[in-house]
Amino acid sequence: MTLVLIVDDVPAMAQQYAYDLKRLAGHETLAARSGEEALEALSREPVDCVILDLEMPGMDGFEVLRAMERRGVKVPVIVYTGTGNFDRCIQAVRLGAHGFIDKAEPMERVVQEIAQALARRRLEQQVAELRRDLGQDAALLGSSPAMQKLRDQIARVAPVPSPVLIVGESGAGKELVARELHRLGSRPGGPFIALNSAALPHELVESELFGHERGAFTGAVAVRRGAFEAASGGTLFLDEIGDLPPAAQAKLLRVLEQREVTRVGGNRAIAVDARVVAATHRHLEDEVKEQRFREDLFYRLNVHVLRVPPLRERRSDVPELATHLLAATCARFGGRAKRFASGAVEALMGYDWARNNVRELRNVIERMVIATDREELTVDDVPEDIRTGRVVPKEASGDNRTFQEQKVEAERLIIIAALERNAWHITRTAEALGLADHSSLLKVMKRHGISRE
């Protein structure tokens, strides 16, 4: 549901706009007769777009734009005028308005301008998220059999609107899998809203998920949309779903079944249309047995289950991951590009990365970059606990791979380690592995999806 605030000192004009926007596009509307009323509405209601008259007595449209800028209100604004003075409209655009229209223009043009403003806002949010996430993790990189299998599963499940449950250890890249599901889904242009259930205080979980009305509790000074409303038309990613308190689990089940939410402190049902992707590092079947997680919610969520393999099950991907993370880290710090010596990569491949998977690898590479001024990172730059340690996790015995999958990964690991030791020199590596000639090695590399690039 899109909520449009119409700001005009002529009530008849605002009423006509409200009627036409509802008729043509299904938008909900609010009306304000002055700049002061508009700012009050913006502080009180979850407005998506503002249609603002420039010529009003008292606080005119220009003052409203300046006040919105001072208060950090990021809602897109479309200004309109009935005087035909488009120089003033251009001035408003310079103050932050998305665009301008004439009051005499057909309503279809107004609807189109609103759609463009909302699309631009979503694009800006997505760009901001991409910039924030650049180089943070690289879980979907890699050509190992485990990653090829995961990518195939994502491609099959993405177009289906049903809920998806992503399971995997901490730091393995569950959120990146959720983002890939969104990107390959039927509505990639819609919002992607991520919410970490484990990071929310229990008393605020329902407000974050479902929103709240003004005065619903102490401190609720304005209406707030919850994650479900914010994600309508896109994807809602609920990370660490196993940490949701029981009351929130019950309400979440109801929303999944009825496709509507009721804000905390409210009594009006609001339709929502968001695909839910949940993730957890817990074994939810055990949580259900221990009565810590609702069985009906579990079966509602696990329509499709994607397992993100831990890094120890695909250590042959470490060279590709490490190279990517090294480049991203250097770019993030604004320093000179650095490279790995072969011994350093081999040391990284020998570690299990069981504490935090790809996230742990990223942190180790950042430590290495900071610790040396040289352009080449050698084995001596690898932290000692990584060079000498081999963490054996409790879950290691629960390897879900088949014998054939483990065999293929082991062969791939041996080949890549040999290539690293020989600086990716094909002939020397072939001799070291006891192969007939370099063409034999190239055939093996092709079969295992190993590229020299």
Coordinates of C-alpha atoms in Angstrom, one line a residue:
M1 CA 0.0 0.0 0.0
T2 CA 1.4 3.4 -1.0
L3 CA 0.5 6.4 1.2
V4 CA 0.5 9.8 -0.6
L5 CA 0.4 13.1 1.3
I6 CA -1.3 15.9 -0.7
V7 CA -0.4 19.4 0.6
D8 CA -2.7 22.1 -0.8
D9 CA -4.5 25.0 0.8
V10 CA -7.5 24.4 -1.4
P11 CA -9.5 21.5 0.0
A12 CA -11.4 20.8 -3.2
M13 CA -8.1 20.3 -5.1
A14 CA -6.7 17.9 -2.5
Q15 CA -10.0 15.9 -2.5
Q16 CA -10.0 15.6 -6.2
Y17 CA -6.4 14.4 -6.3
A18 CA -7.2 11.9 -3.5
Y19 CA -10.1 10.5 -5.4
D20 CA -8.2 10.1 -8.7
L21 CA -5.1 8.6 -7.1
K22 CA -7.3 6.0 -5.4
R23 CA -9.3 5.3 -8.6
L24 CA -6.3 5.1 -10.9
A25 CA -3.6 3.5 -8.8
G26 CA -5.1 2.3 -5.6
H27 CA -3.1 4.8 -3.5
E28 CA -4.1 5.7 0.0
T29 CA -4.0 9.5 0.7
L30 CA -3.7 12.1 3.4
A31 CA -4.4 15.8 3.0
A32 CA -2.7 18.8 4.7
R33 CA -4.0 22.4 4.2
S34 CA -0.7 24.1 5.2
G35 CA 3.0 23.5 5.4
E36 CA 2.8 23.2 9.2
E37 CA 0.1 20.4 8.8
A38 CA 2.3 18.7 6.3
L39 CA 5.3 18.5 8.6
E40 CA 3.1 17.3 11.4
A41 CA 1.7 14.5 9.1
L42 CA 5.2 13.5 8.0
S43 CA 6.2 13.1 11.7
R44 CA 3.1 11.1 12.5
E45 CA 2.4 8.9 9.4
P46 CA 4.5 6.5 7.2
V47 CA 4.2 8.6 4.1
D48 CA 5.7 7.2 0.9
C49 CA 5.4 10.3 -1.4
V50 CA 4.4 14.0 -1.1
I51 CA 2.5 16.1 -3.7
L52 CA 3.3 19.7 -2.6
D53 CA 1.7 22.9 -3.7
L54 CA 4.3 25.6 -4.0
E55 CA 2.0 28.6 -3.6
M56 CA 0.4 28.5 -0.1
P57 CA -0.1 31.3 2.5
G58 CA 2.2 31.3 5.5
M59 CA 4.7 28.4 5.1
D60 CA 4.9 27.8 1.3
G61 CA 6.2 24.8 -0.5
F62 CA 9.8 26.0 -0.5
E63 CA 9.8 26.3 3.3
V64 CA 8.4 22.8 3.6
L65 CA 11.2 21.4 1.4
R66 CA 13.8 23.3 3.6
A67 CA 12.3 22.0 6.8
M68 CA 12.2 18.4 5.4
E69 CA 15.9 18.7 4.6
R70 CA 16.7 20.0 8.1
R71 CA 14.8 17.2 9.8
G72 CA 16.3 14.5 7.6
V73 CA 12.9 13.5 6.1
K74 CA 13.8 11.4 2.9
V75 CA 10.3 11.1 1.5
P76 CA 10.2 11.9 -2.3
V77 CA 8.4 15.1 -3.1
I78 CA 6.6 16.1 -6.4
V79 CA 5.8 19.8 -6.5
Y80 CA 2.9 21.3 -8.5
T81 CA 1.9 24.8 -9.5
G82 CA -1.1 26.4 -11.1
T83 CA 0.6 29.6 -12.1
G84 CA 2.7 28.2 -14.9
N85 CA 5.9 29.5 -13.4
F86 CA 8.2 26.6 -14.0
D87 CA 11.3 28.5 -13.0
R88 CA 10.0 28.2 -9.4
C89 CA 9.5 24.5 -9.9
I90 CA 13.1 24.1 -11.1
Q91 CA 14.1 26.0 -7.9
A92 CA 12.1 23.5 -5.9
V93 CA 13.9 20.6 -7.6
R94 CA 17.2 22.2 -6.6
L95 CA 16.0 22.1 -3.0
G96 CA 15.4 18.4 -3.3
A97 CA 12.1 17.8 -5.0
H98 CA 11.9 14.7 -7.3
G99 CA 10.0 16.5 -10.1
F100 CA 7.3 18.9 -10.9
I101 CA 3.9 19.0 -12.7
D102 CA 1.2 21.5 -13.6
K103 CA -2.1 21.3 -11.9
A104 CA -3.8 21.2 -15.3
E105 CA -2.0 18.0 -16.4
P106 CA -4.0 14.7 -16.6
M107 CA -3.9 12.5 -13.5
E108 CA -2.3 9.7 -15.4
R109 CA 0.8 11.8 -15.6
V110 CA 0.7 12.4 -11.8
V111 CA 0.4 8.6 -11.2
Q112 CA 3.4 8.1 -13.5
E113 CA 5.4 10.7 -11.6
I114 CA 4.6 9.0 -8.3
A115 CA 5.6 5.6 -9.7
Q116 CA 8.9 7.0 -10.9
A117 CA 9.6 8.8 -7.6
L118 CA 9.0 5.5 -5.7
A119 CA 11.2 3.5 -8.1
R120 CA 14.0 6.0 -7.8
R121 CA 13.8 5.9 -4.0
R122 CA 14.0 2.1 -4.1
L123 CA 17.0 2.2 -6.4
E124 CA 18.8 4.7 -4.1
Q125 CA 18.2 2.4 -1.2
Q126 CA 19.5 -0.6 -3.1
V127 CA 22.6 1.3 -4.2
A128 CA 23.2 2.3 -0.6
E129 CA 22.9 -1.3 0.6
L130 CA 25.3 -2.5 -2.1
R131 CA 27.9 0.1 -1.2
R132 CA 27.5 -0.8 2.5
D133 CA 27.9 -4.6 1.7
L134 CA 30.7 -4.3 -0.8
G135 CA 33.5 -6.6 0.2
Q136 CA 31.8 -7.7 3.4
D137 CA 31.4 -11.3 2.5
A138 CA 31.8 -13.4 -0.7
A139 CA 30.0 -16.6 0.3
L140 CA 28.5 -17.2 -3.2
L141 CA 31.9 -17.1 -4.9
G142 CA 33.5 -20.4 -5.7
S143 CA 33.3 -23.2 -8.2
S144 CA 33.3 -26.1 -5.8
P145 CA 30.7 -28.8 -6.2
A146 CA 29.0 -27.6 -3.0
M147 CA 28.6 -24.1 -4.4
Q148 CA 27.5 -25.2 -7.8
K149 CA 24.8 -27.3 -6.1
L150 CA 23.7 -24.4 -4.0
R151 CA 23.5 -22.0 -7.0
D152 CA 21.4 -24.6 -8.9
Q153 CA 19.0 -24.8 -6.0
I154 CA 18.7 -21.0 -5.8
A155 CA 17.9 -20.7 -9.5
R156 CA 15.1 -23.3 -9.2
V157 CA 13.6 -21.9 -6.0
A158 CA 13.9 -18.1 -6.7
P159 CA 10.9 -17.8 -9.1
V160 CA 8.6 -19.6 -6.7
P161 CA 6.8 -17.2 -4.3
S162 CA 6.7 -19.7 -1.4
P163 CA 8.7 -19.2 1.8
V164 CA 12.2 -20.4 1.9
L165 CA 14.3 -21.6 4.9
I166 CA 18.0 -21.1 4.7
V167 CA 20.1 -23.2 7.1
G168 CA 23.8 -22.9 7.8
E169 CA 26.5 -22.0 10.3
S170 CA 27.2 -18.5 11.4
G171 CA 29.2 -16.5 8.8
A172 CA 28.5 -19.0 6.0
G173 CA 26.6 -16.4 3.9
K174 CA 22.9 -17.0 4.5
E175 CA 21.9 -13.4 3.9
L176 CA 23.8 -13.4 0.6
V177 CA 21.7 -16.4 -0.4
A178 CA 18.6 -14.5 0.5
R179 CA 19.7 -11.5 -1.6
E180 CA 20.4 -13.8 -4.5
L181 CA 16.9 -15.3 -4.2
H182 CA 15.5 -11.8 -4.3
R183 CA 17.6 -10.8 -7.3
L184 CA 16.6 -13.9 -9.3
G185 CA 12.9 -13.8 -8.1
S186 CA 9.9 -12.4 -9.9
R187 CA 10.2 -9.0 -8.2
P188 CA 13.8 -8.0 -8.1
G189 CA 12.9 -4.3 -8.3
G190 CA 10.9 -4.5 -5.0
P191 CA 12.4 -3.8 -1.6
F192 CA 14.7 -6.2 0.3
I193 CA 14.2 -5.8 4.0
A194 CA 16.5 -7.7 6.4
L195 CA 15.7 -8.2 10.1
N196 CA 17.9 -10.0 12.6
S197 CA 15.6 -11.6 15.1
A198 CA 18.4 -12.3 17.5
A199 CA 19.4 -8.7 17.7
L200 CA 16.0 -7.3 18.7
P201 CA 14.9 -6.8 22.3
H202 CA 11.9 -9.1 22.9
E203 CA 9.7 -6.2 23.9
L204 CA 10.3 -4.6 20.4
V205 CA 10.1 -7.6 18.2
E206 CA 6.4 -7.3 17.3
S207 CA 6.8 -3.5 16.7
E208 CA 9.7 -4.2 14.3
L209 CA 7.8 -6.9 12.5
F210 CA 4.3 -5.5 12.3
G211 CA 4.6 -1.8 13.1
H212 CA 2.9 0.2 15.8
E213 CA 0.3 3.0 16.0
R214 CA 1.0 6.3 17.7
G215 CA 0.7 5.9 21.5
A216 CA 0.8 2.1 21.4
F217 CA 3.4 2.2 24.1
T218 CA 5.7 4.6 25.9
G219 CA 7.9 6.2 23.3
A220 CA 5.7 5.5 20.3
V221 CA 5.3 9.1 19.4
A222 CA 4.5 8.4 15.7
V223 CA 3.0 5.7 13.5
R224 CA 5.7 3.3 12.4
R225 CA 5.5 0.7 9.6
G226 CA 6.9 -2.7 10.4
A227 CA 9.2 -4.9 8.3
F228 CA 6.2 -6.7 6.6
E229 CA 4.7 -3.4 5.3
A230 CA 8.2 -2.1 4.3
A231 CA 8.9 -5.3 2.3
S232 CA 5.5 -5.4 0.4
G233 CA 6.2 -6.0 -3.2
G234 CA 9.6 -7.5 -2.4
T235 CA 11.3 -9.8 0.1
L236 CA 11.4 -9.9 3.9
F237 CA 14.5 -11.7 5.2
L238 CA 14.1 -12.9 8.8
D239 CA 17.6 -13.9 10.0
E240 CA 18.0 -16.1 13.1
I241 CA 14.3 -17.0 13.0
G242 CA 14.9 -19.6 15.8
D243 CA 15.4 -16.7 18.3
L244 CA 11.9 -15.3 17.9
P245 CA 10.0 -15.3 21.2
P246 CA 6.8 -17.5 21.3
A247 CA 4.3 -14.6 21.1
A248 CA 5.9 -13.3 17.9
Q249 CA 6.0 -16.8 16.4
A250 CA 2.3 -17.1 16.8
K251 CA 1.6 -13.7 15.1
L252 CA 4.1 -14.5 12.4
L253 CA 2.3 -17.7 11.6
R254 CA -1.0 -15.7 11.3
V255 CA 0.6 -13.2 8.9
L256 CA 2.0 -15.9 6.7
E257 CA -1.4 -17.6 6.5
Q258 CA -3.6 -14.5 6.1
R259 CA -1.2 -12.1 4.3
E260 CA -2.1 -9.2 6.5
V261 CA -0.8 -7.5 9.6
T262 CA -2.3 -5.5 12.5
R263 CA 0.1 -2.9 13.9
V264 CA 0.7 -3.0 17.7
G265 CA -2.0 -0.8 19.3
G266 CA -4.1 -0.9 16.2
N267 CA -7.3 -2.7 15.1
R268 CA -7.1 -2.3 11.3
A269 CA -5.9 -5.2 9.2
I270 CA -3.4 -4.1 6.5
A271 CA -2.7 -6.3 3.5
V272 CA 0.9 -7.2 2.9
D273 CA 2.6 -8.9 -0.1
A274 CA 6.1 -9.9 0.8
R275 CA 7.9 -13.1 0.1
V276 CA 9.4 -14.4 3.4
V277 CA 12.9 -15.9 3.5
A278 CA 14.0 -17.1 6.9
A279 CA 17.4 -18.3 8.1
T280 CA 18.8 -19.9 11.1
H281 CA 22.0 -21.6 12.4
R282 CA 19.9 -23.6 14.8
H283 CA 18.5 -27.1 14.2
L284 CA 14.8 -26.2 14.2
E285 CA 13.7 -29.8 14.3
D286 CA 15.4 -30.0 17.7
E287 CA 13.9 -26.7 18.8
V288 CA 10.4 -28.0 17.9
K289 CA 11.0 -31.2 20.0
E290 CA 12.1 -29.0 22.9
Q291 CA 9.0 -26.9 22.4
R292 CA 11.1 -23.7 21.9
F293 CA 9.8 -23.3 18.3
R294 CA 6.3 -23.8 17.0
E295 CA 5.8 -26.9 14.9
D296 CA 3.1 -25.3 12.7
L297 CA 5.4 -22.3 12.0
F298 CA 8.3 -24.6 11.2
Y299 CA 6.3 -26.5 8.6
R300 CA 5.0 -23.2 7.2
L301 CA 8.5 -21.9 6.7
N302 CA 10.4 -25.0 5.4
V303 CA 8.5 -25.3 2.1
H304 CA 11.9 -25.0 0.4
V305 CA 15.1 -25.6 2.4
L306 CA 18.5 -24.4 1.2
R307 CA 21.6 -25.4 3.1
V308 CA 24.7 -23.1 2.8
P309 CA 27.8 -25.3 3.1
P310 CA 30.4 -24.3 5.7
L311 CA 33.7 -23.2 4.3
R312 CA 35.5 -26.4 5.5
E313 CA 33.4 -28.4 3.1
R314 CA 34.6 -26.3 0.2
R315 CA 38.1 -25.3 1.1
S316 CA 39.1 -25.4 -2.6
D317 CA 37.1 -22.2 -2.9
V318 CA 39.5 -20.4 -0.4
P319 CA 41.9 -19.0 -3.1
E320 CA 39.1 -17.4 -5.1
L321 CA 37.4 -16.1 -1.9
A322 CA 40.7 -14.8 -0.5
T323 CA 41.7 -13.0 -3.7
H324 CA 38.3 -11.3 -3.8
L325 CA 38.3 -10.3 -0.2
L326 CA 41.9 -9.0 -0.4
A327 CA 41.0 -6.7 -3.3
A328 CA 37.8 -5.5 -1.6
T329 CA 39.7 -4.8 1.7
C330 CA 42.4 -2.8 0.0
A331 CA 39.8 -0.8 -2.0
R332 CA 37.8 -0.2 1.2
F333 CA 40.9 1.1 3.0
G334 CA 41.9 3.2 0.0
G335 CA 45.4 1.7 0.0
R336 CA 47.6 0.1 -2.7
A337 CA 46.5 -3.2 -4.1
K338 CA 48.2 -6.2 -2.6
R339 CA 48.6 -9.8 -3.6
F340 CA 49.2 -13.2 -2.0
A341 CA 52.3 -15.3 -2.2
S342 CA 51.5 -18.9 -3.0
G343 CA 52.5 -20.1 0.5
A344 CA 50.0 -17.7 2.1
V345 CA 47.1 -19.0 0.2
E346 CA 48.1 -22.6 0.9
A347 CA 48.2 -21.8 4.6
L348 CA 44.7 -20.3 4.4
M349 CA 43.5 -23.5 2.6
G350 CA 44.8 -25.7 5.4
Y351 CA 42.5 -24.1 8.1
D352 CA 39.0 -25.3 8.9
W353 CA 37.4 -21.8 9.4
A354 CA 34.9 -23.3 11.8
R355 CA 34.6 -20.3 14.1
N356 CA 32.9 -18.0 11.6
N357 CA 33.4 -19.4 8.1
V358 CA 33.7 -16.7 5.3
R359 CA 33.4 -13.9 7.8
E360 CA 36.3 -15.3 9.8
L361 CA 38.4 -15.5 6.5
R362 CA 37.5 -11.8 5.8
N363 CA 38.6 -10.7 9.2
V364 CA 41.9 -12.6 9.0
I365 CA 42.7 -11.0 5.6
E366 CA 41.9 -7.6 7.0
R367 CA 44.4 -8.3 9.9
M368 CA 47.0 -9.3 7.3
V369 CA 46.5 -6.2 5.2
I370 CA 46.9 -3.9 8.3
A371 CA 49.9 -5.7 9.7
T372 CA 52.2 -5.2 6.7
D373 CA 53.2 -2.4 4.3
R374 CA 54.5 -4.9 1.7
E375 CA 52.6 -5.4 -1.5
E376 CA 52.9 -9.2 -1.3
L377 CA 51.4 -11.1 1.7
T378 CA 53.5 -14.2 2.5
V379 CA 52.9 -17.2 4.7
D380 CA 54.6 -15.3 7.6
D381 CA 51.9 -12.7 7.4
V382 CA 49.2 -15.3 8.1
P383 CA 48.3 -15.2 11.8
E384 CA 50.0 -18.0 13.7
D385 CA 46.7 -19.4 15.0
I386 CA 45.6 -19.9 11.4
R387 CA 49.0 -21.4 10.3
T388 CA 49.2 -23.9 13.1
G389 CA 45.6 -24.3 14.3
R390 CA 43.1 -26.7 13.0
V391 CA 39.7 -26.2 14.6
V392 CA 37.6 -29.4 14.7
P393 CA 33.9 -28.2 15.2
K394 CA 31.3 -30.2 17.0
E395 CA 29.2 -30.2 13.8
A396 CA 32.1 -31.8 11.7
S397 CA 30.7 -35.2 12.2
G398 CA 27.4 -34.1 10.7
D399 CA 28.8 -33.7 7.1
N400 CA 25.8 -34.0 4.8
R401 CA 27.8 -34.6 1.7
T402 CA 27.8 -37.9 -0.1
F403 CA 31.0 -39.9 -0.5
Q404 CA 31.2 -38.9 -4.2
E405 CA 30.8 -35.2 -3.3
Q406 CA 33.6 -35.4 -0.7
K407 CA 35.8 -37.3 -3.1
V408 CA 35.4 -34.6 -5.8
E409 CA 36.1 -31.8 -3.3
A410 CA 39.2 -33.6 -2.0
E411 CA 40.6 -34.0 -5.6
R412 CA 39.9 -30.4 -6.4
L413 CA 41.6 -29.3 -3.2
I414 CA 44.7 -31.4 -4.1
I415 CA 44.9 -29.9 -7.6
I416 CA 44.5 -26.3 -6.4
A417 CA 47.0 -26.7 -3.6
A418 CA 49.5 -28.0 -6.1
L419 CA 48.8 -25.1 -8.5
E420 CA 49.4 -22.7 -5.7
R421 CA 52.7 -24.3 -4.7
N422 CA 53.9 -24.0 -8.3
A423 CA 52.6 -20.4 -8.9
W424 CA 50.0 -21.9 -11.3
H425 CA 52.7 -23.0 -13.7
I426 CA 50.8 -25.8 -15.6
T427 CA 53.8 -27.9 -16.7
R428 CA 55.5 -27.9 -13.3
T429 CA 52.2 -28.7 -11.5
A430 CA 51.5 -31.6 -13.9
E431 CA 55.0 -33.0 -13.2
A432 CA 54.5 -32.6 -9.4
L433 CA 51.1 -34.5 -9.6
G434 CA 52.6 -37.2 -11.7
L435 CA 50.5 -36.5 -14.8
A436 CA 51.6 -37.3 -18.3
D437 CA 51.8 -33.7 -19.5
H438 CA 50.2 -30.3 -19.2
S439 CA 47.3 -31.2 -21.4
S440 CA 46.3 -33.9 -18.9
L441 CA 46.3 -31.4 -16.1
L442 CA 44.2 -29.0 -18.2
K443 CA 41.6 -31.7 -18.8
V444 CA 41.4 -32.4 -15.0
M445 CA 41.2 -28.7 -14.2
K446 CA 38.3 -28.3 -16.7
R447 CA 36.5 -31.3 -15.2
H448 CA 36.7 -29.8 -11.8
G449 CA 35.8 -26.3 -12.9
I450 CA 39.2 -24.8 -12.1
S451 CA 40.3 -21.8 -14.1
R452 CA 43.7 -20.2 -14.4
E453 CA 42.0 -16.7 -14.3

